[in-house]
Short mmCIF file of C-alpha atoms and ligand atoms in Angstrom, two decimals:
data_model
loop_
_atom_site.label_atom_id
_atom_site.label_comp_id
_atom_site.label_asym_id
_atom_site.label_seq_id
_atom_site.Cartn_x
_atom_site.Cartn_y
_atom_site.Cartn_z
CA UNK A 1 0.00 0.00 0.00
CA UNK A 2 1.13 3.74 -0.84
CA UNK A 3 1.97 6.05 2.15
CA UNK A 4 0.81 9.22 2.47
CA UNK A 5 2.63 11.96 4.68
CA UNK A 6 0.01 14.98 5.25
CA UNK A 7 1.01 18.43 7.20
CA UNK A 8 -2.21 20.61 8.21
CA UNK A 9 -1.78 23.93 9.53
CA UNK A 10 -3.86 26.91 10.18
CA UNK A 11 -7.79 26.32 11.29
CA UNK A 12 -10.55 23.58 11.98
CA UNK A 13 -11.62 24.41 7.85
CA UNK A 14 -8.21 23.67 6.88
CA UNK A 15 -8.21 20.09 9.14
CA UNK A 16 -11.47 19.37 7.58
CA UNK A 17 -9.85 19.60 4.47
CA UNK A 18 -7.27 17.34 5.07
CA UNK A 19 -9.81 14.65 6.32
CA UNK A 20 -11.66 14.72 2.77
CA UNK A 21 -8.52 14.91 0.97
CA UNK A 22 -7.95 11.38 2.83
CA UNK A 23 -11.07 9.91 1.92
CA UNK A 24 -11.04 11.35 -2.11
CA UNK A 25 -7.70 10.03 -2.32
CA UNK A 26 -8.68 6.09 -0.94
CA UNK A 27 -11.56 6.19 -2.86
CA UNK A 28 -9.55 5.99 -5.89
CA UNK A 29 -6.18 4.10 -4.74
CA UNK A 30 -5.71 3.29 -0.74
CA UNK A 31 -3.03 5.26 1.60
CA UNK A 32 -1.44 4.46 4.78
CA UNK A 33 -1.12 7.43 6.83
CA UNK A 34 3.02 7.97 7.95
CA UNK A 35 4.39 10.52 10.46
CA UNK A 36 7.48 9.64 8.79
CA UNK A 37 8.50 11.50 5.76
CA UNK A 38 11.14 9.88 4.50
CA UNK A 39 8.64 6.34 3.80
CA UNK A 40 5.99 8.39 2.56
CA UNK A 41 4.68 8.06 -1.34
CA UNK A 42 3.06 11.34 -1.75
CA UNK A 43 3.68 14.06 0.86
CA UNK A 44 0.96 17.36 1.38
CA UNK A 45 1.20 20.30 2.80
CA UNK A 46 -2.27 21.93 3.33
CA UNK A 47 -1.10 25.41 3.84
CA UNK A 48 -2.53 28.40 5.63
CA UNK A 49 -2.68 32.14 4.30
CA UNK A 50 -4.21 34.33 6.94
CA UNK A 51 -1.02 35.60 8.18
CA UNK A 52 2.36 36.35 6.48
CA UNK A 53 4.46 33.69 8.90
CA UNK A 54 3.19 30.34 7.71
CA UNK A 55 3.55 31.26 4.12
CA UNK A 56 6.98 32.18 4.56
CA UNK A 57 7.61 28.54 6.43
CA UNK A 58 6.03 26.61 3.37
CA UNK A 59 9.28 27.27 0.94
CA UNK A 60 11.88 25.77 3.78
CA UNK A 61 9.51 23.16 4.44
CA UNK A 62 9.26 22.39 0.71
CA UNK A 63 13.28 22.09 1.06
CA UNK A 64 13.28 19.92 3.53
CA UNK A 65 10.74 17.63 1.82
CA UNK A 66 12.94 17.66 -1.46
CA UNK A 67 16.18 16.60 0.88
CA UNK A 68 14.61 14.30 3.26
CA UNK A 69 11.84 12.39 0.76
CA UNK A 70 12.35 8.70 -0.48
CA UNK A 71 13.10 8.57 -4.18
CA UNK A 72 10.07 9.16 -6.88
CA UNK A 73 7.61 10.71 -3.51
CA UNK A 74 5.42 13.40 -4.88
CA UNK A 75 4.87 16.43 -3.23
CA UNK A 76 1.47 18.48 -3.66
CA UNK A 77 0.90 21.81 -1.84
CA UNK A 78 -2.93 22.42 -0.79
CA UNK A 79 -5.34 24.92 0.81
CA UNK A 80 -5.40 28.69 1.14
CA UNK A 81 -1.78 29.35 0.19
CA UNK A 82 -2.36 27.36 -3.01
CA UNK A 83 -5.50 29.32 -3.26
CA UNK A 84 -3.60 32.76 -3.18
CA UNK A 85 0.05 31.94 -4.60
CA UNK A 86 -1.22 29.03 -7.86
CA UNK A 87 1.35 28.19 -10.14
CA UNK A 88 3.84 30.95 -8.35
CA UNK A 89 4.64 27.89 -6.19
CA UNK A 90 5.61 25.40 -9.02
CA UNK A 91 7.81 28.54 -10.19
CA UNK A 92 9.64 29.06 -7.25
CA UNK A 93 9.87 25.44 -5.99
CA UNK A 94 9.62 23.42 -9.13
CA UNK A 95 10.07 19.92 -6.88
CA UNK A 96 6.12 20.60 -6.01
CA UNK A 97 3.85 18.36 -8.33
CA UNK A 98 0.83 19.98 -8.06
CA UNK A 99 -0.90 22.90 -5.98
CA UNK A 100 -4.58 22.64 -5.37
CA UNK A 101 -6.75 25.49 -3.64
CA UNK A 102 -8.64 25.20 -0.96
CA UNK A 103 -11.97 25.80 -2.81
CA UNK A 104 -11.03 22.42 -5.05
CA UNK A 105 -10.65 19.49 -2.47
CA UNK A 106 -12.89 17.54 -4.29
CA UNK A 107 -10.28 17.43 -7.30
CA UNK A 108 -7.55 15.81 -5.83
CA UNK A 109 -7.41 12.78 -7.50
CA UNK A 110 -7.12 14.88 -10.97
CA UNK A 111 -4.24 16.57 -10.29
CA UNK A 112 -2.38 13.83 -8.33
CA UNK A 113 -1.76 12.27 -11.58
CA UNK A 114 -0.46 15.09 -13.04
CA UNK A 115 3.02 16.75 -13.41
CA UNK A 116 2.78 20.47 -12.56
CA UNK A 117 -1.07 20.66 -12.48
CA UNK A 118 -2.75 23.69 -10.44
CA UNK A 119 -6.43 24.14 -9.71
CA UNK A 120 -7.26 27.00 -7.80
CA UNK A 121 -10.45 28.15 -8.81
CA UNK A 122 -12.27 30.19 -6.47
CA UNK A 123 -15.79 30.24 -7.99
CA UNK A 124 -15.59 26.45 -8.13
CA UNK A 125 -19.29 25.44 -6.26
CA UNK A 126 -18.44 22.40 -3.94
CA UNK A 127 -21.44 22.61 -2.01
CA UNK A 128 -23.33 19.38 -2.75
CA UNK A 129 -19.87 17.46 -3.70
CA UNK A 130 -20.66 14.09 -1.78
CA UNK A 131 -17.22 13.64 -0.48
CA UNK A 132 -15.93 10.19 0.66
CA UNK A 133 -15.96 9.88 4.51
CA UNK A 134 -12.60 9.93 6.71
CA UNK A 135 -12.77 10.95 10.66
CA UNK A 136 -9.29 11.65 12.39
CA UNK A 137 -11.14 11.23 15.29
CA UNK A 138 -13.88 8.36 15.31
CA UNK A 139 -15.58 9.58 18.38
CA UNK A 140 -15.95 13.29 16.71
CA UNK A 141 -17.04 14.33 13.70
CA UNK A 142 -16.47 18.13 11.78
CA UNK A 143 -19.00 18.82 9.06
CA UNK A 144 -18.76 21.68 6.61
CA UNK A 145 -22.05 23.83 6.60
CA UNK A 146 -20.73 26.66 4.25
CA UNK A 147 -17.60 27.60 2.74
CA UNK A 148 -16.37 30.75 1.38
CA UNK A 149 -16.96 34.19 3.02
CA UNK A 150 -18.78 37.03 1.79
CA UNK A 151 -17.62 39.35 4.52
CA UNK A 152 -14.84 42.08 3.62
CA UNK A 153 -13.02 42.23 6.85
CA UNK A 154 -10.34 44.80 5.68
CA UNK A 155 -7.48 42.57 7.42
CA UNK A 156 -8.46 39.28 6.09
CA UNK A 157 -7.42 37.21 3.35
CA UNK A 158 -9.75 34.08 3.31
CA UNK A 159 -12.31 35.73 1.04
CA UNK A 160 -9.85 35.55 -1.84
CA UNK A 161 -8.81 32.17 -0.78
CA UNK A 162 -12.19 30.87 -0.41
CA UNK A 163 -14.04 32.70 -2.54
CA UNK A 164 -18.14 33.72 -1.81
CA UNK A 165 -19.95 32.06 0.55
CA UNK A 166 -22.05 29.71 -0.54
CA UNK A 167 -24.45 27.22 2.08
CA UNK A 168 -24.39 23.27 1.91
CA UNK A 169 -28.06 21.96 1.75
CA UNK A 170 -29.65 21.01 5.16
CA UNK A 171 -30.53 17.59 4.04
CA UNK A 172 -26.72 16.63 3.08
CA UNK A 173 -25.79 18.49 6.15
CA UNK A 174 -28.10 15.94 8.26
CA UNK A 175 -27.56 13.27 6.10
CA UNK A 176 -23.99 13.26 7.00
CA UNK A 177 -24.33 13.08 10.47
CA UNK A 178 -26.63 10.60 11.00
CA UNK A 179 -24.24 8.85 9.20
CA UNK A 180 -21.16 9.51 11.33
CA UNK A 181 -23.28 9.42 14.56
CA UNK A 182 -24.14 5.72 13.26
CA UNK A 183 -20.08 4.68 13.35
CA UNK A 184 -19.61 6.61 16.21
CA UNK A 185 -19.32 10.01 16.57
CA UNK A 186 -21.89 11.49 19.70
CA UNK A 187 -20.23 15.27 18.98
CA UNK A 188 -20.19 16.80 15.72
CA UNK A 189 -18.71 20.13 15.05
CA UNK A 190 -20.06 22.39 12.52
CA UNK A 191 -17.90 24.50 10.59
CA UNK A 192 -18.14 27.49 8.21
CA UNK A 193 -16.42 31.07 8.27
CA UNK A 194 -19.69 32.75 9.43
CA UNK A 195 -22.03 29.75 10.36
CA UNK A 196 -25.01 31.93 12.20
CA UNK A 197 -24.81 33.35 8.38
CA UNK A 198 -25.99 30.03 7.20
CA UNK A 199 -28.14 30.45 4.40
CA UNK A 200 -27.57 33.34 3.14
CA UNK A 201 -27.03 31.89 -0.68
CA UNK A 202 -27.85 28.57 -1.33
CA UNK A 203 -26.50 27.26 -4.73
CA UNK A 204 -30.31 26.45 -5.47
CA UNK A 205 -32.88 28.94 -5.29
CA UNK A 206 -35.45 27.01 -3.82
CA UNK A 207 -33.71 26.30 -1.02
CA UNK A 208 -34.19 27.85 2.17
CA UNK A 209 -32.76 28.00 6.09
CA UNK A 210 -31.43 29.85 8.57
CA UNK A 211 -29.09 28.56 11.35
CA UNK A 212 -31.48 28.11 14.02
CA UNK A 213 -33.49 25.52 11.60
CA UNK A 214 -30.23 23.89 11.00
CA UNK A 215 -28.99 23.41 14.61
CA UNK A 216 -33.01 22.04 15.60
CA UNK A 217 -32.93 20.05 12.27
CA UNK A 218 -29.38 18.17 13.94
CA UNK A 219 -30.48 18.28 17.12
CA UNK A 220 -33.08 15.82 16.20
CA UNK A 221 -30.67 13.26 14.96
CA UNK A 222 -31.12 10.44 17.25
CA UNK A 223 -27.79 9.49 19.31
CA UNK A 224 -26.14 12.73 18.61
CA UNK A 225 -25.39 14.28 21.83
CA UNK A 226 -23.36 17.27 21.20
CA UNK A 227 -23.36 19.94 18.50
CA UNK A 228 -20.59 22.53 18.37
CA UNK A 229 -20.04 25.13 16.06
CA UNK A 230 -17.15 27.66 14.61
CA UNK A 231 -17.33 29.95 13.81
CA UNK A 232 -20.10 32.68 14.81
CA UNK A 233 -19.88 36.52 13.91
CA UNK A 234 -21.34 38.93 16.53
CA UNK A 235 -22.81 41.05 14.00
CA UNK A 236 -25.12 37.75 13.18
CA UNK A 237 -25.99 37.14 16.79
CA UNK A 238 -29.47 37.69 16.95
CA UNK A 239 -31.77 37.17 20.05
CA UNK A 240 -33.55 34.34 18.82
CA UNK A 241 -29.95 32.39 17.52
CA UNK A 242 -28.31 33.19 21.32
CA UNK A 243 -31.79 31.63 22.97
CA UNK A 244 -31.49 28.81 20.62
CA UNK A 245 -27.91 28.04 21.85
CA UNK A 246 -28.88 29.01 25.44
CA UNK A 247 -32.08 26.50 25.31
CA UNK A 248 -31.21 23.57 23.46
CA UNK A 249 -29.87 21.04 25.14
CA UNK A 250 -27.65 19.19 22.85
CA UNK A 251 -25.76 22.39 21.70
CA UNK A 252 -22.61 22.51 23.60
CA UNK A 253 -22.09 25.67 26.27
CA UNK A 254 -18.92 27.10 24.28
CA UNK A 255 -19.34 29.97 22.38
CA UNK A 256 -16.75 32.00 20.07
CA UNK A 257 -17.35 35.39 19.87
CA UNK A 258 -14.56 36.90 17.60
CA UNK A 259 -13.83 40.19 19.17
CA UNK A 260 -10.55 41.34 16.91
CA UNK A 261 -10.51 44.99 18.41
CA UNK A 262 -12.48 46.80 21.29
CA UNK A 263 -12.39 50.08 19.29
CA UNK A 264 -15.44 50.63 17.53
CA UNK A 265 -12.97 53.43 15.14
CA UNK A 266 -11.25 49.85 14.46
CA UNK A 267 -13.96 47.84 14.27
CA UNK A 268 -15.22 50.38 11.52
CA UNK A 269 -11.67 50.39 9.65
CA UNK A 270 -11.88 46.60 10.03
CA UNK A 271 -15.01 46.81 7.92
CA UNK A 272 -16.46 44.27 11.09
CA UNK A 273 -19.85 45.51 10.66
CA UNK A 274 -20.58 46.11 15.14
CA UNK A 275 -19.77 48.67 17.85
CA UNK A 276 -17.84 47.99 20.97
CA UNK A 277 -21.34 48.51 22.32
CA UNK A 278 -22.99 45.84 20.11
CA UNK A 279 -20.12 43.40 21.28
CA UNK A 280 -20.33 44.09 25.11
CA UNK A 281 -24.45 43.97 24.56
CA UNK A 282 -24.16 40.32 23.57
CA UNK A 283 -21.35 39.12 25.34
CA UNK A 284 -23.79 40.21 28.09
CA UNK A 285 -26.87 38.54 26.54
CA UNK A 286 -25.33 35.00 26.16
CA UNK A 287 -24.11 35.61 30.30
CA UNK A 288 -27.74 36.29 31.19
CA UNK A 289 -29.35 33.55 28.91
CA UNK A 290 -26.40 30.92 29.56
CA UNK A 291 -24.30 31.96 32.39
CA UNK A 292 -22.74 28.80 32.50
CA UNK A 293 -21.47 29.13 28.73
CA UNK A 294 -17.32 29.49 28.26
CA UNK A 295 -16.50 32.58 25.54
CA UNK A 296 -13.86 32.77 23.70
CA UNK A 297 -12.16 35.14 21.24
CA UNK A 298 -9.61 36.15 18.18
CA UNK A 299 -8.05 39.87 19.10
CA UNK A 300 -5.67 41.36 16.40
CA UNK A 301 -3.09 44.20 17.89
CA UNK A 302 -0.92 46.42 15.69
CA UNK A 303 -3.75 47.19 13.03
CA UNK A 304 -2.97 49.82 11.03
CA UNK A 305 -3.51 53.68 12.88
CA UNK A 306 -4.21 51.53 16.30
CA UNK A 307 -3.62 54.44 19.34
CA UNK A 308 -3.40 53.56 22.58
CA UNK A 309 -6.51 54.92 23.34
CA UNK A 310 -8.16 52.16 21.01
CA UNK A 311 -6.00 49.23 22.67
CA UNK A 312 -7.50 50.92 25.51
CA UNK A 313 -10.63 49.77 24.49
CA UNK A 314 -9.46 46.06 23.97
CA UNK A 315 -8.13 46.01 27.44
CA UNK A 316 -11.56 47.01 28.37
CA UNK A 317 -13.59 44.59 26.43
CA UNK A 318 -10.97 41.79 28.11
CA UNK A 319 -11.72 43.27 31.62
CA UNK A 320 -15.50 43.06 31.14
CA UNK A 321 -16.03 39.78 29.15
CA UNK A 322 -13.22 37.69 31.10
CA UNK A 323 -12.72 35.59 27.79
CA UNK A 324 -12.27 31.81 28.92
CA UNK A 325 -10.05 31.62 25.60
CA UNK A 326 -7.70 33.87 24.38
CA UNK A 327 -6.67 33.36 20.45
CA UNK A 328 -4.57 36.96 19.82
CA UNK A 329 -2.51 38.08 16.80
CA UNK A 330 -0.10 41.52 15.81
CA UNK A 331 -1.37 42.35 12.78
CA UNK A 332 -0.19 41.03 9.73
CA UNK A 333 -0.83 42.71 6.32
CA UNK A 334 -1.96 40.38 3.73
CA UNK A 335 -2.02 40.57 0.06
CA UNK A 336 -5.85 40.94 -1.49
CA UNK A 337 -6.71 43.21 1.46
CA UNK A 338 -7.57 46.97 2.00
CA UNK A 339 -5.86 47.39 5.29
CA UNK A 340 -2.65 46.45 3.83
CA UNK A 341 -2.72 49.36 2.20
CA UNK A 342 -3.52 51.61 5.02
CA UNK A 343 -0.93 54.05 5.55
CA UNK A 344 -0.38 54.16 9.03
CA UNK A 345 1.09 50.87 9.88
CA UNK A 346 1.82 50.29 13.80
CA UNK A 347 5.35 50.54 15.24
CA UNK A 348 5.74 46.66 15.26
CA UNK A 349 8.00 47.10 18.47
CA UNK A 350 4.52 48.70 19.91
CA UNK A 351 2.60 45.91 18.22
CA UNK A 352 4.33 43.43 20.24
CA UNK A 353 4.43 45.15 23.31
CA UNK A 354 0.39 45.67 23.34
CA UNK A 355 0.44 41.61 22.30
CA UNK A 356 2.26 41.07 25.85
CA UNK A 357 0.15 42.94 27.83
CA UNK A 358 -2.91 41.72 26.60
CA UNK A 359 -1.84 38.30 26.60
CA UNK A 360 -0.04 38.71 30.55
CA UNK A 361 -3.72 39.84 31.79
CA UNK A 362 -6.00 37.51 30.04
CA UNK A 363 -3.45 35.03 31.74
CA UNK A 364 -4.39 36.65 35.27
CA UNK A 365 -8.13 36.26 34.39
CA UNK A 366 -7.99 32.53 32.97
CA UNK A 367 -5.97 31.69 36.56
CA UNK A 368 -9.04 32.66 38.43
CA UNK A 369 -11.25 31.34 35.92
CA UNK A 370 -10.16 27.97 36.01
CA UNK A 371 -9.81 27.99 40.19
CA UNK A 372 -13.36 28.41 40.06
CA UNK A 373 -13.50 24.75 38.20
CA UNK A 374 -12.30 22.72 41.40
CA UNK A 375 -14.60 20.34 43.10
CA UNK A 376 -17.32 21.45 40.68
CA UNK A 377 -18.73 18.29 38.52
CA UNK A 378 -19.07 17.84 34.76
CA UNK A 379 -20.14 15.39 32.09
CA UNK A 380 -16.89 14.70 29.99
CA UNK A 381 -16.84 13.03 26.62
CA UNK A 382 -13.58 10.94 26.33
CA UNK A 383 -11.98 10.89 22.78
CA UNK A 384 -8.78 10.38 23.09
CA UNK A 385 -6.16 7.33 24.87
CA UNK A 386 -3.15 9.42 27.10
CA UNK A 387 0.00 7.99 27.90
CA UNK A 388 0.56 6.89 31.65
CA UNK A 389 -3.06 5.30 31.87
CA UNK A 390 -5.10 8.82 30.99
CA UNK A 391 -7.45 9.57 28.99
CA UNK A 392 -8.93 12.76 28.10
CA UNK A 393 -11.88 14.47 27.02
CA UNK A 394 -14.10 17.36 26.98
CA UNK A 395 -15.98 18.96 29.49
CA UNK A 396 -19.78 20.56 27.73
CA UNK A 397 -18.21 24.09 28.17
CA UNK A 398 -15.16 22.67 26.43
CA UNK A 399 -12.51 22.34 28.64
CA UNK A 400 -9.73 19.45 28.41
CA UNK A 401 -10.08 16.98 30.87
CA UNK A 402 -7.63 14.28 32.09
CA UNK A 403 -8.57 11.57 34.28
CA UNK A 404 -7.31 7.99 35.19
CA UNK A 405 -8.84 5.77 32.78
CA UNK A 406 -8.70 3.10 30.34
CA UNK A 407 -10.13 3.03 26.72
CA UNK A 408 -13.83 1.38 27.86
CA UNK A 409 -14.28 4.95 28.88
CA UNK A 410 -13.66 6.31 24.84
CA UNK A 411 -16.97 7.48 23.40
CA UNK A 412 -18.39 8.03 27.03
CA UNK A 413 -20.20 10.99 28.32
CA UNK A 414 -19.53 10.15 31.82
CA UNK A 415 -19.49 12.78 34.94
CA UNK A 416 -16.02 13.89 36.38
CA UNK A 417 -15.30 15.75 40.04
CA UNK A 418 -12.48 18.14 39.10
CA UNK A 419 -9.34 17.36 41.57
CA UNK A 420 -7.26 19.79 40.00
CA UNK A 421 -6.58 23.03 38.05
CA UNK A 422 -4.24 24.17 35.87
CA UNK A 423 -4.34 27.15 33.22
CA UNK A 424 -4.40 24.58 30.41
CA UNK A 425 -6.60 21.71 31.41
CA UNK A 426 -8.36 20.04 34.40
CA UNK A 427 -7.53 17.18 36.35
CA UNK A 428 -10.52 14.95 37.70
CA UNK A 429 -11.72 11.23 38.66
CA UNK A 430 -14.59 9.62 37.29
CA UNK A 431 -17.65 9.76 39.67
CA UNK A 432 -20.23 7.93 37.57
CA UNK A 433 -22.74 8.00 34.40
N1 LIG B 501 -3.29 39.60 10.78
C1 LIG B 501 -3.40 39.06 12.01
N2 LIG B 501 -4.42 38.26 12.37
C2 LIG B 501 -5.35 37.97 11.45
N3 LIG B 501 -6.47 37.22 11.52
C3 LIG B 501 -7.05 37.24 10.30
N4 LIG B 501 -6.35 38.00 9.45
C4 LIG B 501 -5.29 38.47 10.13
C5 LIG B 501 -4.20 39.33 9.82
N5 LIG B 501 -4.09 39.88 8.60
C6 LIG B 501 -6.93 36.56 12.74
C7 LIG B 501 -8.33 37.05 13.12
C8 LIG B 501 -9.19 35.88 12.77
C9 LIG B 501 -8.25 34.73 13.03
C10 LIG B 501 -8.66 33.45 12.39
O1 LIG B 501 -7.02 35.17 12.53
O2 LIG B 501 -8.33 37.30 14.51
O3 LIG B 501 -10.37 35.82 13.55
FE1 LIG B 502 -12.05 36.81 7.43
FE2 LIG B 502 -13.89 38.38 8.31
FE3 LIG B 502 -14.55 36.33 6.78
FE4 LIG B 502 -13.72 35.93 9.26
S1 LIG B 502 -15.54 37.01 8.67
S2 LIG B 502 -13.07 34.84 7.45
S3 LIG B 502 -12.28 37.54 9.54
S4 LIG B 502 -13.35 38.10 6.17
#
């Protein structure tokens, strides 16, 4: 059998990716998966684009492929990278075989075969492609529900990676999980760039649903016991979507509300669409309706004409909201994006020092957030075997759990005391069903 060595960075999109690009390729000739690079047939990178680091790590990783591969191994370069870059990669690193975007998944096995072949067509409609299945995890499952973005974030790059969003039809969408809730999965996660957008453009006309009719279409799937989602845009949190996460019982408590700066002048330049105001005002709502929800949060520092005055304002919005997760950035300027052309760029020196201090507090507040998690009790889904007897899992508000355990407890819901705390993950034992 063929070995296949595949690299996924960037987000949950991007990992999705990789799982379909799995299943596409076995359905045509079958792969072993290899950590090892050096035994592997074909070798993938599936690349990320949303800041300037990673893309400057795929050429030296491409060298080190060429150097350390076995004789005759192909190398393809995938996802949002490809997207943005195309045949520029084959020109500057002619060892690469093929580059496919991350709006083209389903035509891997096309350009696998062929020398120098590049498909990165952004208009390409993949919404009803019936991929092949492939879980990383079996007890999990991630499901696409849109792809593309029609937002213009003036930072962002993923809108000329991914092109316009378009929705995948409910049915396939439920279809698909009662399929991988019959080999296994009790947790599926729903993904899109803007999923309480869903169903804004449908590829047919007739077609219509919003989010909420989604999530109570899956929540009726017999045996599934846990829907998450990423990721949410305030601007599209509504009352009625917020209740519908509050009330229903099989949506997980974990909510991520992508802040990216506390400055509504920002927030305006960032083309975000919401105030600081708007923000705080549903941040608040999902407290009142769910107080026992985690939030958590993307902040960009350093964007272009950022005072201190308007990090300020981020410092605020951390002080108020007391994120439970933390995901900040400096700011990166990307090609295909307004802000990159913004004139006044931020001291990066400053940049990095606001990154710190924002970073050092949230820090503080996660501390006292997690003491607050000892001797409290929570139903934990175990998905994954630990070294040293553990095994770990998910609490419903999404924090890592450890306990002492052997694999009869994989694919359990089962309720945990917590014993201890740390800033990364919980430590509990097992105190029934
Ligand atoms: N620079 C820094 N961070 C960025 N993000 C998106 N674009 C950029 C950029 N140009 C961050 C945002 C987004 C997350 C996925 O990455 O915070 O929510
Ligand atoms: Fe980028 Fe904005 Fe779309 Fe998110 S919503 S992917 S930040 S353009």
């Amino acid at each position: 059998m063929k070995k296949l060595f595949i690299e996924t960075l960037g987000c949950a999109m991007n990992s999705r990716d990789s799982e379909h690009i799995i299943a596409e390729l076995n359905r045509k000739e079958k792969y072993d998966l290899t950590t090892t690079l050096g035994d592997a047939d074909l070798i993938i990178i599936n690349t990320c684009s949303v800041r300037e680091k990673p893309v400057a790590k795929l050429f030296s990783e491409i060298g080190v492929f060429k150097k350390k591969r076995k004789n005759g191994a192909k190398i393809g370069v995938c996802g949002c990278t490809a997207s943005h870059l195309g045949k520029e990669i084959i020109k500057r690193a002619p060892v690469v075989d093929f580059v496919l975007g991350a709006r083209n998944v389903s035509k891997i096995n096309d350009v696998v075969s062929q020398r120098h072949a590049v498909e990165i067509d952004t208009d390409f409609d993949e919404s009803s492609y019936d991929f092949a299945s492939y879980r990383s995890n079996p007890f999990k499952a991630m499901v696409n529900i849109s792809i593309g973005c029609d937002k213009q974030c003036s930072f962002c790059i993923v809108p000329a990676t991914r092109g316009e969003e378009i929705s995948i039809p409910k049915e396939l969408i439920v279809q698909e999980i009662t399929k991988a809730v019959s080999t296994g999965a009790k947790e599926v996660m729903l993904l899109g760039q803007n999923v309480n957008n869903y169903g804004r453009r449908f590829t047919s006309p007739d077609e219509k649903c919003d989010f909420v009719q989604l999530l109570r279409a899956i929540s009726a799937i017999s045996g599934l016991e846990r829907i998450r989602f990423t990721s949410p845009h305030p601007l599209h949190m509504d009352n009625e979507f917020l209740e519908e996460f509050a009330s229903n019982p099989k949506i997980s408590k974990q909510i991520h509300v992508p802040l990216q700066s506390g400055s509504t002048m920002l927030l305006k330049a960032m083309k975000r669409g919401y105030t600081k105001e708007w923000f705080l005002n549903r941040c608040q709502k999902i407290r009142t309706l769910c107080p026992e929800a985690s939030i958590s949060t993307d902040i960009i520092v350093g964007f272009p004409a950022e005072s201190d005055e308007d990090f300020a304002d981020t410092m605020d919005v951390l002080e108020r909201v007391r994120f439970d997760q933390l995901f900040s950035f400096k700011y990166s300027p990307r090609p295909h994006t307004d802000a990159a052309e913004y004139e006044q760029q931020v001291d990066p020196t400053i940049a990095s020092e606001r990154l710190t201090a924002l970073q050092a507090r949230h820090t503080e507040i996660l501390d006292e957030i997690m003491d607050t998690y000892l001797d409290t009790i929570h139903q934990v889904y175990f998905d994954e075997l630990k070294p040293n007897n553990k095994i770990a899992g998910r609490s419903d508000d999404g924090k890592l759990v450890f306990v002492e355990g052997s694999e009869e407890l994989l694919g359990q819901i089962v309720a945990v005391k917590i014993t201890k705390v740390s800033r990364g993950a919980l430590d509990g034992i097992v105190i029934g069903e």
